[in-house]
Amino acid sequence: MSYFFQLVVSGIVVGSIYALAALGLVLVYKSSRVLNVAHGQLIAAGAFITYALTVMVGIPIFFSFIASMIITFFIGMLVERVFLRRLIGEPIISVIMVTIGLGSILDGLIYLTPFGTENFSFPAFLPQEPIALGGVSISWTQLVGVIITFLLIGGFSWFFKKSTVGISMRAVSDDQFGSMSVGISVPKVFGLAWATAGLSAAAAGCIIGNITGLNFDTLHAFGIVVLPVVILGGLDSILGAVVAGIIMGLIQQFASGYLDGNWGLNGTGEVLPYIILLFILLFKPHGLFGIHEIERV
Amino acid sequence: MKTKQLFLNALLVLAVMFAFTSPAFAGNVYKLGLSLAITGPTSDAGNPYSKGVEDYFKFANETGILGADKIDCTIRDDQYKTDITKRNFEDYLDQGIVLYLNYSTGSTLGLKKDFEEEEIAVIPASFHRGNLDGSNYIFLPVASYSEQVISMGEYVANNHKGETPKVALFLHPSAFGRGPLADTQAAVKAGLKIDIVEVVEHGKDLDNTAMLKRLMSKGVQYVISQTIQSPVATMLKDAQRLGLTSKTFGEKGKLTFLGAHYTGGNDLIALAGAATEGYHWICSYNLTSEKTEGTTKQLALAKKYGRDAKAANSHNYANGIMVAQVATEAIRRAKAAGLKVNKENLYKMLNGMNGAKAYHPYTTVGPVTYSKTDRAGVDMLQIYSVQNGTFKKVGSPMQSVYMKKIK
């Protein structure tokens, strides 16, 4: 039975990290209807900034973590200001193409630094002994990762539901022209969406980097790895990202734990989430929590 | 006065012209090409590898290993993309290269036919045995991944106490990772006393709990990896967290982790830290953590060309140096034999590197022994294990017994 519970815990851990990594994609889509293909690069950048501040500058890791979120907040804002603002009103596909180009530019910039081609790991700052309870174990890194994930997701949920700025962002997402007519600055909202996406990407990067080590290819791949999570949850739903993330995490762990290695099966943990994703999308094409827009002509 | 000024000006112009003109160069220049991932996936290996190649050729030119002749090796980044590799290779052919250095398994397999058509000797950084199938021109620098995995299987069989050891293979989901599977299974059929209980192809895993627990439930004691460092690092960290890592080799009820060339090295320690303790790793290169004449030369070369400590101590830097050394030696031998340095003769020289003519680069644990029937260079392999944060030698260099049986 402890095996089952261990898989549940591992699934929730993996799922919540997926949710955090997916959050940035949701935030940008929610306000601007753009799928940011360069999200993985922001995840990696956040992790590398934290490492550089901690190891090269000597700032305690907690403050480096906060500082990297602030820095990526402004990077996100800068990216929107420089590359995307002038595309407001242009077809969405053009904007997505720009984010693909942006990904290449960020790749190139990271490859100019040692982080592009070398491997690093964060200095140990949490107890190395795992927490074990009834045969179920979780590392401090994972536990802290889950706590930070839920704090950030809770914070963003509150922000979108209760704060004036958050409500403005939702309004822009619903109807840009309507929002402008009531005095909301659409460009500012877009900037803020990219900035918050940058902030959440840094948090995700630090947590993933703590688990896998700091390798650029591994980190930036998570921008793509979490796409099924975002699609399953509904591209514009924070709650959807959390639920879908945990569903994906659990499916992966259970498939790997119970199917792989039996009946000649292998790699089901990688494949099964996509099969289930396809199946769910057949019945709910907008994802579990995505808004189904009805267009009246 | 005016004439004097004109004369002085003319002298000045001439002086400037001479200052920027290379001295007359009497020797020949041999063109080589290298296409590899300096950026992009696997560039953590490709980057130091390219530095090793570059530095050794510079050294060879500066110290006159080839007399007045020089090597001009163009190195281009292909970002691990086979289409770019192909473009680079074709461009190198237009430039008249006499030997080609390639990198990835995918591109080596993809361009195999081109190498055959062009009849040009190729030394890749990929040690995939499948590179040699149906090819006459690909020369692996060292023992293949298959040989590495089988050698680790032999090491497990020889050092395990008790019944037949249960082994899991942890593979990269690609030709590079899967390559050794069939050969290892063939070795087991030929009598290698290990039981391959499960073959795992990893993904981008954040948590390997399910896989590790599953292996434990099947009585697996040894996990042999053929992949890159990052997934191994995550697995080692998870095993440590779950208390599954053996403290001594083959400890009962625990997992002992082993891996082939690209799973180990200082990068693995950088990624997984203390979780690498006791990790067994096999490769054909000397490591700078164990001082030898070869590693002293390696470090001196890196220092001469201003490389940082990370590159200088990388086994992939050693790998690059070795490949450049072999290419230089082939050219030197062709010249010494009074032959023209061209594709055909370099191919002959490489095939002749055996017996008394075997060549021992300073970065490897054994000599390069190529022949028409054996195009895997260094057959010797050294096992290392992480002790107190550095890789230390375990025993003497070994050679696989079962690889010969299944060939």
XYZ file of C-alpha atoms in Angstrom:
704
model
C 0.000 0.000 0.000
C 2.913 2.343 0.758
C 3.945 1.855 -2.885
C 0.582 3.242 -3.996
C 0.834 6.232 -1.650
C 4.411 6.878 -2.715
C 3.208 7.084 -6.316
C 0.406 9.438 -5.268
C 2.855 11.742 -3.484
C 5.317 11.639 -6.381
C 2.499 12.284 -8.844
C 1.311 15.319 -6.885
C 4.868 16.656 -6.608
C 5.542 16.277 -10.326
C 2.073 17.558 -11.192
C 2.349 20.709 -9.115
C 5.710 21.522 -10.675
C 4.136 21.025 -14.101
C 1.365 23.377 -13.008
C 3.848 26.055 -11.985
C 5.790 25.672 -15.226
C 2.515 25.876 -17.139
C 1.333 28.934 -15.249
C 3.374 31.365 -17.357
C 1.834 29.998 -20.553
C -1.647 30.396 -19.071
C -0.995 33.951 -17.862
C 0.126 35.129 -21.298
C -2.669 33.303 -23.087
C -5.276 34.472 -20.603
C -4.598 38.120 -21.285
C -3.364 38.198 -24.859
C -4.494 34.920 -26.500
C -0.890 34.236 -27.457
C 0.855 30.909 -26.945
C 4.371 31.810 -25.829
C 6.694 29.279 -27.459
C 9.715 30.900 -25.758
C 8.443 30.048 -22.280
C 11.045 27.289 -21.786
C 13.851 29.790 -22.318
C 12.388 32.020 -19.591
C 12.244 28.999 -17.248
C 15.926 28.313 -17.917
C 16.886 31.984 -17.609
C 15.245 32.205 -14.190
C 17.185 29.201 -12.920
C 20.493 30.489 -14.280
C 19.990 33.972 -12.835
C 19.352 32.457 -9.406
C 22.474 30.311 -9.718
C 24.617 33.243 -10.875
C 23.426 35.460 -8.039
C 23.967 32.717 -5.472
C 27.278 31.258 -6.584
C 28.974 34.041 -8.538
C 27.732 37.057 -6.579
C 27.383 35.309 -3.222
C 23.829 36.340 -2.364
C 21.958 33.856 -0.111
C 19.844 31.581 -2.272
C 16.498 32.733 -0.893
C 17.222 36.354 -1.870
C 18.655 35.203 -5.212
C 15.408 33.365 -5.850
C 13.362 36.507 -5.127
C 15.782 38.646 -7.153
C 15.619 36.292 -10.141
C 11.814 36.479 -10.096
C 12.053 40.277 -10.082
C 14.616 40.243 -12.897
C 12.577 37.874 -15.069
C 9.521 39.991 -14.283
C 11.289 42.889 -15.997
C 12.682 40.643 -18.745
C 9.115 39.570 -19.507
C 8.004 43.169 -19.565
C 10.925 44.150 -21.807
C 10.212 41.307 -24.223
C 6.624 42.427 -24.541
C 7.632 46.065 -24.983
C 10.304 45.411 -27.606
C 8.931 42.498 -29.601
C 5.226 42.116 -29.054
C 3.620 45.477 -28.422
C 3.888 46.504 -32.029
C 2.018 43.326 -32.964
C -1.142 44.248 -31.094
C -4.018 43.788 -33.503
C -1.975 41.598 -35.859
C -3.058 37.995 -36.560
C -2.299 35.650 -33.658
C -0.214 33.377 -35.873
C 2.187 36.292 -36.525
C 2.592 36.821 -32.800
C 3.244 33.121 -32.216
C 5.855 33.177 -34.981
C 7.501 36.097 -33.193
C 7.648 34.068 -29.976
C 9.366 31.263 -31.934
C 11.925 33.819 -33.125
C 12.193 35.161 -29.606
C 12.991 31.641 -28.403
C 15.861 31.463 -30.904
C 17.190 34.834 -29.786
C 17.057 33.816 -26.119
C 18.725 30.496 -27.015
C 21.516 32.398 -28.727
C 21.964 34.772 -25.790
C 22.107 31.895 -23.297
C 24.617 30.051 -25.497
C 26.878 33.094 -25.217
C 27.140 32.363 -21.497
C 28.609 29.261 -19.827
C 25.058 28.226 -18.904
C 24.312 27.309 -22.506
C 26.815 24.478 -22.654
C 27.824 23.572 -19.109
C 26.137 21.798 -16.232
C 25.715 23.214 -12.748
C 23.752 22.511 -9.595
C 22.482 24.759 -6.866
C 24.436 24.591 -3.630
C 22.611 22.439 -1.087
C 20.532 24.742 1.094
C 17.876 22.350 2.375
C 18.319 19.282 4.598
C 19.516 16.331 2.519
C 17.653 13.724 4.553
C 14.179 13.156 3.076
C 10.988 13.328 5.090
C 9.663 9.792 5.460
C 6.257 8.858 6.786
C 4.807 5.359 6.707
C 7.075 4.205 3.903
C 6.391 7.310 1.822
C 9.277 9.697 1.304
C 9.542 13.195 -0.092
C 12.677 15.287 -0.344
C 12.850 18.789 1.094
C 13.456 20.112 -2.401
C 10.224 18.545 -3.597
C 8.274 19.673 -0.547
C 9.490 23.255 -0.783
C 8.798 23.137 -4.537
C 5.195 22.081 -3.920
C 4.687 24.745 -1.230
C 6.084 27.504 -3.451
C 3.946 26.266 -6.334
C 0.748 26.415 -4.326
C 1.638 29.782 -2.797
C 2.260 31.270 -6.231
C -0.774 29.688 -7.819
C -2.952 30.774 -4.894
C -1.516 34.275 -5.153
C -2.182 34.506 -8.864
C -5.706 33.145 -8.472
C -6.437 35.802 -5.865
C -4.801 38.441 -8.055
C -7.016 37.614 -11.039
C -10.203 37.311 -9.022
C -9.917 40.144 -6.512
C -7.415 42.802 -7.560
C -8.356 45.641 -9.904
C -5.353 44.979 -12.136
C -6.174 41.281 -12.303
C -9.765 41.972 -13.204
C -8.530 44.413 -15.874
C -6.372 41.634 -17.281
C -9.330 39.297 -17.443
C -11.382 42.001 -19.103
C -8.711 42.511 -21.764
C -8.648 38.773 -22.311
C -12.410 38.761 -22.857
C -12.676 41.797 -25.076
C -9.840 44.139 -25.967
C -11.986 46.825 -27.578
C -14.540 46.720 -24.764
C -11.737 47.068 -22.207
C -10.263 50.036 -24.018
C -13.646 51.711 -24.088
C -13.773 51.618 -20.265
C -10.269 53.062 -19.951
C -8.128 49.959 -19.490
C -4.705 50.253 -21.104
C -4.414 47.114 -23.197
C -0.648 47.506 -23.855
C -0.011 47.848 -20.109
C -2.042 44.735 -19.400
C -0.089 42.795 -22.023
C 3.161 44.000 -20.482
C 2.025 42.936 -17.050
C 0.936 39.521 -18.310
C 4.353 38.869 -19.819
C 6.027 40.179 -16.683
C 4.071 37.866 -14.384
C 4.725 34.988 -16.771
C 8.439 35.755 -16.485
C 8.157 35.791 -12.712
C 6.424 32.408 -12.556
C 8.881 30.976 -15.089
C 11.776 31.906 -12.804
C 10.096 30.158 -9.884
C 9.503 27.056 -11.993
C 13.076 27.136 -13.307
C 14.540 27.251 -9.809
C 12.429 24.334 -8.607
C 13.055 22.179 -11.673
C 16.757 23.095 -11.626
C 16.971 22.013 -8.020
C 15.597 18.599 -8.946
C 17.316 17.900 -12.260
C 20.440 20.043 -11.983
C 21.050 23.051 -14.201
C 21.284 21.939 -17.799
C 19.935 24.273 -20.449
C 18.470 21.570 -22.690
C 16.671 19.914 -19.807
C 15.302 23.167 -18.423
C 14.052 24.749 -21.595
C 12.424 21.483 -22.684
C 9.907 21.996 -19.888
C 8.350 24.849 -21.856
C 7.176 22.178 -24.305
C 6.742 19.313 -21.831
C 3.984 21.255 -20.055
C 2.032 22.066 -23.227
C -0.268 19.032 -22.784
C -0.958 20.230 -19.244
C -2.039 23.650 -20.482
C -4.159 22.199 -23.261
C -5.799 19.669 -20.966
C -6.565 22.247 -18.283
C -7.782 24.841 -20.736
C -5.378 27.413 -22.078
C -6.849 30.262 -20.082
C -7.495 28.611 -16.742
C -5.131 28.753 -13.770
C -7.219 26.202 -11.902
C -7.152 24.078 -15.044
C -3.340 24.160 -15.102
C -3.225 22.949 -11.491
C -5.759 20.164 -11.960
C -4.325 19.066 -15.307
C -0.779 19.210 -13.947
C -1.658 16.928 -11.081
C -3.637 14.594 -13.352
C -0.629 14.359 -15.694
C 1.768 13.808 -12.807
C -0.380 11.052 -11.343
C -0.916 9.356 -14.700
C 2.828 9.381 -15.363
C 3.695 7.896 -11.992
C 0.956 5.239 -12.045
C 1.711 4.258 -15.625
C 5.385 4.013 -14.846
C 4.735 2.218 -11.561
C 2.130 -0.314 -12.681
C 2.363 -0.674 -16.471
C 6.015 -0.220 -17.433
C 8.061 -3.370 -17.287
C 4.954 -5.558 -17.448
C 3.370 -7.192 -20.475
C 6.230 -5.916 -22.607
C 5.243 -2.302 -21.994
C 7.814 0.451 -21.635
C 7.678 4.230 -21.560
C 3.940 4.339 -20.880
C 4.529 7.165 -18.403
C 5.607 9.267 -21.371
C 2.878 8.210 -23.776
C -0.225 7.684 -21.664
C -0.749 11.352 -20.706
C -0.913 12.213 -24.407
C -3.378 9.423 -25.142
C -5.606 10.583 -22.291
C -5.191 14.166 -23.464
C -6.430 13.209 -26.931
C -9.331 11.305 -25.448
C -10.426 14.175 -23.192
C -10.101 16.714 -25.994
C -12.450 14.643 -28.120
C -15.197 15.430 -25.627
C -13.967 18.742 -24.215
C -12.047 20.513 -26.992
C -11.459 23.599 -24.830
C -9.869 21.559 -22.061
C -11.229 20.738 -18.638
C -11.632 24.336 -17.487
C -11.140 26.363 -20.661
C -13.735 28.930 -21.650
C -15.935 27.808 -24.502
C -16.501 30.966 -26.488
C -19.625 31.193 -28.571
C -19.290 33.500 -31.510
C -22.514 35.024 -32.720
C -22.442 36.419 -36.206
C 63.716 67.604 -48.557
C 60.560 66.633 -50.423
C 62.265 63.574 -51.962
C 63.497 62.493 -48.533
C 59.974 62.784 -47.152
C 58.591 60.762 -50.060
C 61.248 58.095 -49.505
C 60.428 57.907 -45.798
C 56.718 57.651 -46.530
C 57.335 54.831 -49.016
C 59.431 53.010 -46.416
C 56.669 53.437 -43.863
C 54.072 52.054 -46.271
C 56.304 49.073 -47.018
C 56.907 48.470 -43.305
C 53.168 48.498 -42.641
C 52.566 46.142 -45.582
C 55.161 43.662 -44.323
C 53.817 43.883 -40.798
C 50.428 42.646 -41.974
C 51.660 40.059 -44.423
C 52.299 36.464 -43.392
C 55.826 35.262 -43.942
C 56.295 33.073 -47.006
C 54.940 29.609 -46.144
C 56.809 26.759 -47.718
C 54.795 23.769 -46.508
C 51.500 22.169 -47.507
C 48.193 22.839 -45.844
C 45.900 19.855 -45.198
C 42.235 20.683 -44.909
C 40.095 18.883 -42.330
C 36.555 19.569 -41.174
C 34.665 19.043 -37.943
C 30.915 19.546 -37.572
C 29.473 19.207 -34.077
C 27.094 20.561 -31.462
C 28.917 23.525 -29.944
C 25.473 24.840 -29.045
C 22.158 23.033 -28.753
C 21.459 19.570 -27.346
C 24.528 17.705 -26.019
C 26.670 20.821 -26.368
C 27.886 20.216 -22.819
C 29.908 17.420 -24.433
C 30.414 19.035 -27.850
C 31.779 22.301 -26.569
C 34.828 20.938 -24.694
C 35.286 18.364 -27.469
C 35.651 21.129 -30.058
C 38.151 22.912 -27.800
C 40.231 19.740 -27.556
C 40.319 19.366 -31.343
C 41.114 23.043 -31.889
C 43.865 23.170 -29.274
C 45.643 20.048 -30.419
C 45.720 21.108 -34.071
C 47.030 24.528 -33.022
C 49.673 22.789 -30.941
C 50.599 20.471 -33.823
C 51.000 23.421 -36.182
C 52.980 25.524 -33.731
C 55.355 22.755 -32.662
C 55.954 21.488 -36.180
C 54.769 17.924 -35.672
C 54.234 17.830 -39.432
C 57.429 19.755 -40.214
C 56.677 22.775 -42.368
C 53.191 21.474 -43.195
C 50.078 22.671 -41.405
C 46.624 21.372 -40.633
C 43.717 23.677 -41.312
C 40.675 22.223 -39.563
C 37.454 24.161 -39.954
C 35.153 23.666 -36.977
C 31.469 24.473 -37.388
C 28.525 24.305 -35.031
C 25.653 22.148 -36.323
C 23.474 22.502 -33.213
C 23.000 18.708 -33.242
C 20.941 18.995 -36.430
C 21.696 16.434 -39.114
C 20.626 18.716 -41.973
C 23.191 21.315 -40.884
C 25.824 18.584 -40.451
C 25.182 17.444 -44.008
C 25.495 20.997 -45.297
C 28.744 21.467 -43.394
C 30.115 18.168 -44.695
C 29.293 19.046 -48.300
C 30.901 22.426 -47.869
C 34.019 20.819 -46.428
C 34.151 18.486 -49.427
C 34.105 21.503 -51.722
C 37.040 22.878 -49.734
C 38.963 19.653 -50.416
C 39.173 18.028 -46.975
C 41.326 14.919 -46.617
C 39.672 13.633 -43.416
C 36.375 14.433 -41.754
C 35.529 14.566 -38.046
C 31.868 14.091 -37.213
C 29.948 14.128 -33.925
C 26.501 12.691 -33.256
C 25.141 9.182 -33.722
C 22.192 10.467 -35.741
C 24.255 12.399 -38.254
C 26.885 9.657 -38.527
C 24.191 7.127 -39.376
C 22.454 9.631 -41.629
C 25.589 10.475 -43.613
C 27.019 6.964 -43.710
C 26.180 6.544 -47.412
C 27.734 9.907 -48.228
C 30.961 8.865 -46.518
C 30.977 5.662 -48.572
C 30.376 7.551 -51.817
C 33.072 10.081 -51.081
C 35.436 7.359 -49.827
C 36.629 9.579 -47.023
C 37.737 8.418 -43.577
C 35.493 9.760 -40.810
C 36.093 9.812 -37.073
C 32.895 10.666 -35.169
C 32.428 11.427 -31.468
C 29.707 8.783 -31.473
C 30.779 5.314 -30.367
C 27.641 3.631 -31.677
C 28.534 0.177 -33.035
C 25.837 0.526 -35.711
C 27.994 3.244 -37.289
C 30.270 0.461 -38.503
C 27.553 -1.697 -40.063
C 27.694 -1.386 -43.827
C 30.448 1.180 -43.620
C 34.110 0.999 -44.555
C 35.084 4.541 -43.744
C 33.831 5.259 -40.226
C 36.414 4.821 -37.480
C 35.182 4.877 -33.875
C 37.743 6.601 -31.638
C 37.265 4.119 -28.782
C 35.342 0.989 -27.805
C 31.695 1.152 -28.827
C 28.825 1.855 -26.435
C 27.944 -1.824 -26.814
C 31.395 -2.825 -25.666
C 31.174 -0.383 -22.765
C 27.814 -1.727 -21.586
C 28.892 -5.349 -22.025
C 32.139 -4.641 -20.150
C 30.121 -3.235 -17.261
C 27.945 -6.339 -17.398
C 31.115 -8.419 -17.179
C 32.351 -6.328 -14.269
C 29.039 -6.881 -12.490
C 29.121 -10.632 -13.193
C 32.693 -10.933 -11.933
C 32.204 -8.915 -8.766
C 28.696 -9.859 -7.732
C 28.327 -12.254 -4.842
C 25.485 -14.759 -4.955
C 23.135 -15.845 -7.711
C 23.047 -14.372 -11.214
C 22.883 -10.588 -10.752
C 19.682 -8.865 -11.839
C 20.353 -5.882 -14.040
C 18.242 -3.078 -15.507
C 19.349 -1.049 -18.507
C 18.515 2.667 -18.403
C 18.618 3.936 -21.983
C 18.293 7.161 -23.908
C 15.243 6.904 -26.208
C 17.273 7.077 -29.437
C 19.615 5.041 -31.628
C 22.428 6.285 -29.409
C 20.772 4.821 -26.304
C 19.229 1.697 -27.778
C 22.321 0.699 -29.740
C 23.900 -1.562 -27.089
C 20.678 -3.391 -26.175
C 20.775 -6.101 -28.842
C 24.517 -6.633 -28.346
C 24.138 -6.955 -24.577
C 21.300 -9.435 -25.024
C 23.516 -11.349 -27.465
C 26.320 -11.365 -24.878
C 23.907 -12.805 -22.305
C 22.963 -15.517 -24.796
C 26.655 -16.172 -25.331
C 27.086 -16.832 -21.623
C 27.482 -13.471 -19.880
C 26.092 -14.214 -16.436
C 23.702 -11.347 -15.864
C 19.928 -11.342 -15.947
C 18.521 -8.313 -17.796
C 15.300 -7.911 -15.872
C 14.109 -4.681 -17.433
C 15.000 -2.165 -20.100
C 13.929 1.385 -19.242
C 13.830 4.181 -21.783
C 13.703 7.420 -19.858
C 11.901 10.654 -20.678
C 12.135 14.135 -19.165
C 11.510 12.769 -15.715
C 11.191 14.964 -12.652
C 10.745 11.980 -10.363
C 11.919 8.420 -10.903
C 10.294 7.007 -7.774
C 7.928 4.706 -9.634
C 10.685 3.309 -11.835
C 13.152 2.793 -8.988
C 10.600 1.145 -6.709
C 9.481 -1.086 -9.555
C 13.056 -2.196 -10.195
C 13.511 -2.922 -6.504
C 10.348 -5.013 -6.453
C 11.835 -7.129 -9.259
C 15.023 -7.706 -7.321
C 17.201 -5.539 -9.552
C 20.571 -4.743 -7.984
C 22.429 -3.029 -10.807
C 21.335 -0.248 -13.155
C 23.547 0.243 -16.212
C 22.934 3.532 -18.019
C 23.585 4.391 -21.638
C 22.421 7.975 -21.983
C 23.554 11.503 -21.117
C 24.272 12.904 -17.651
C 21.103 14.852 -16.885
C 18.609 11.935 -16.567
C 21.197 9.904 -14.678
C 21.642 12.801 -12.242
C 17.896 12.956 -11.534
C 17.761 9.174 -11.072
C 20.726 9.191 -8.677
C 19.185 11.983 -6.612
C 15.883 10.101 -6.392
C 17.625 6.875 -5.411
C 19.500 8.719 -2.698
C 16.286 10.289 -1.400
C 14.558 6.914 -1.314
C 17.557 5.364 0.444
C 18.092 2.905 -2.413
C 21.707 3.716 -3.306
C 24.219 1.046 -2.350
C 27.088 2.123 -0.121
C 29.378 -0.596 -1.448
C 29.438 -2.265 -4.856
C 26.609 -4.801 -5.114
C 25.201 -4.178 -1.631
C 22.200 -6.467 -1.215
C 18.761 -4.836 -1.200
C 20.130 -1.652 -2.776
C 20.906 -0.392 -6.255
C 24.417 -0.004 -7.651
C 24.535 2.442 -10.553
C 26.892 2.171 -13.494
C 27.101 3.999 -16.803
C 28.828 4.376 -20.167
C 30.976 7.229 -21.502
C 28.442 10.053 -21.890
C 26.714 9.401 -18.541
C 29.691 10.290 -16.408
C 32.517 12.723 -15.867
C 32.701 15.936 -13.915
C 29.417 17.129 -15.407
C 27.554 14.352 -13.633
C 29.089 15.395 -10.324
C 28.177 19.015 -11.110
C 24.547 17.993 -11.668
C 23.972 15.458 -8.918
C 26.601 16.331 -6.301
C 26.798 13.889 -3.390
C 24.233 11.550 -4.973
C 26.957 10.410 -7.412
C 29.021 8.869 -4.611
C 29.786 5.258 -5.565
C 28.627 5.682 -9.186
C 30.637 3.401 -11.460
C 31.563 4.774 -14.837
C 33.429 3.262 -17.751
C 35.397 5.081 -20.430
C 38.573 4.840 -22.459
C 40.073 8.117 -21.297
C 42.485 9.093 -18.547
C 40.922 11.467 -16.061
C 42.709 14.466 -14.628
C 41.600 13.378 -11.146
C 44.234 10.615 -11.524
C 47.556 12.256 -12.392
C 49.442 10.594 -15.247
C 51.860 11.773 -17.911
C 48.917 12.024 -20.294
C 46.737 14.110 -18.013
C 49.681 16.420 -17.282
C 50.022 17.002 -21.035
C 46.272 17.522 -21.349
C 46.262 20.156 -18.615
C 49.355 21.833 -20.081
C 47.665 22.049 -23.483
C 44.559 23.588 -21.940
C 46.688 26.074 -20.024
C 48.683 26.986 -23.136
C 45.503 27.957 -24.965
C 43.802 29.633 -22.013
C 41.057 27.108 -21.345
C 39.195 27.277 -18.044
C 39.409 24.500 -15.455
C 36.067 23.039 -16.471
C 37.134 22.448 -20.084
C 40.661 21.416 -19.124
C 39.404 18.672 -16.814
C 36.637 17.438 -19.090
C 36.910 13.918 -20.506
C 35.277 15.327 -23.629
C 38.181 17.757 -23.992
C 40.415 14.661 -23.767
C 38.197 12.999 -26.364
C 38.684 15.947 -28.760
C 42.447 15.951 -28.249
C 42.581 12.226 -28.948
C 40.706 12.483 -32.235
C 42.930 15.349 -33.373
C 46.000 13.350 -32.353
C 44.890 10.354 -34.408
C 44.225 12.558 -37.455
C 47.605 14.266 -37.080
C 49.362 10.931 -36.667
C 47.721 9.551 -39.811
C 48.982 12.562 -41.767
C 52.456 12.269 -40.218
C 52.661 8.578 -41.165
C 51.517 9.243 -44.727
C 54.236 11.869 -45.085
C 56.835 9.596 -43.487
C 55.935 6.857 -45.962
C 56.472 9.294 -48.814
C 52.797 9.213 -49.739
C 50.664 12.102 -50.831
C 48.424 13.302 -48.016
C 45.000 12.674 -49.482
C 41.765 10.834 -48.614
C 42.967 7.478 -49.946
C 46.288 7.450 -48.162
C 44.917 8.667 -44.833
C 42.360 5.853 -45.016
C 45.259 3.433 -45.553
C 47.223 4.929 -42.659
C 44.290 4.592 -40.270
C 43.711 0.985 -41.288
C 47.382 0.310 -40.655
C 47.330 1.506 -37.038
C 47.675 -1.899 -35.404
C 50.253 -4.330 -34.076
C 53.623 -2.639 -33.864
C 52.090 0.377 -35.613
C 49.317 0.855 -33.048
C 49.160 4.465 -31.931
C 48.877 5.534 -28.292
C 47.372 9.006 -27.825
C 48.196 10.542 -24.467
C 44.609 10.963 -23.323
C 43.513 7.321 -23.590
C 43.998 4.259 -21.391
C 45.143 2.112 -24.311
C 46.384 2.285 -27.897
C 44.350 2.899 -31.049
C 44.251 -0.315 -33.029
C 42.435 0.066 -36.338
C 42.394 -2.494 -39.104
C 40.174 -3.323 -42.062
C 38.171 -5.656 -39.823
C 38.225 -3.645 -36.604
C 37.459 0.029 -36.774
C 36.932 0.633 -33.062
C 40.040 2.488 -31.927
C 40.958 2.098 -28.280
C 39.710 -1.290 -27.079
C 40.770 -0.816 -23.458
C 38.273 0.508 -20.965
C 38.824 1.834 -17.463
C 36.231 1.702 -14.700
C 36.084 4.687 -12.373
C 33.911 5.269 -9.342
C 33.074 8.455 -7.476
C 34.895 8.614 -4.188
C 34.655 11.773 -2.081
C 33.388 13.806 -5.011
C 35.897 12.739 -7.678
C 36.194 9.852 -10.093
C 38.888 7.390 -9.021
C 40.231 4.358 -10.902
C 38.842 0.951 -10.014
C 41.337 -1.733 -11.014
C 43.281 -1.762 -14.256
C 42.062 -1.106 -17.789
C 40.032 -4.013 -19.109
C 38.868 -5.369 -22.434
C 35.534 -7.018 -23.005
C 35.613 -10.788 -23.390
C 32.055 -11.206 -24.644
C 32.250 -8.468 -27.269
C 34.692 -10.664 -29.182
C 32.344 -13.620 -28.842
C 29.357 -11.848 -30.350
C 31.158 -10.032 -33.179
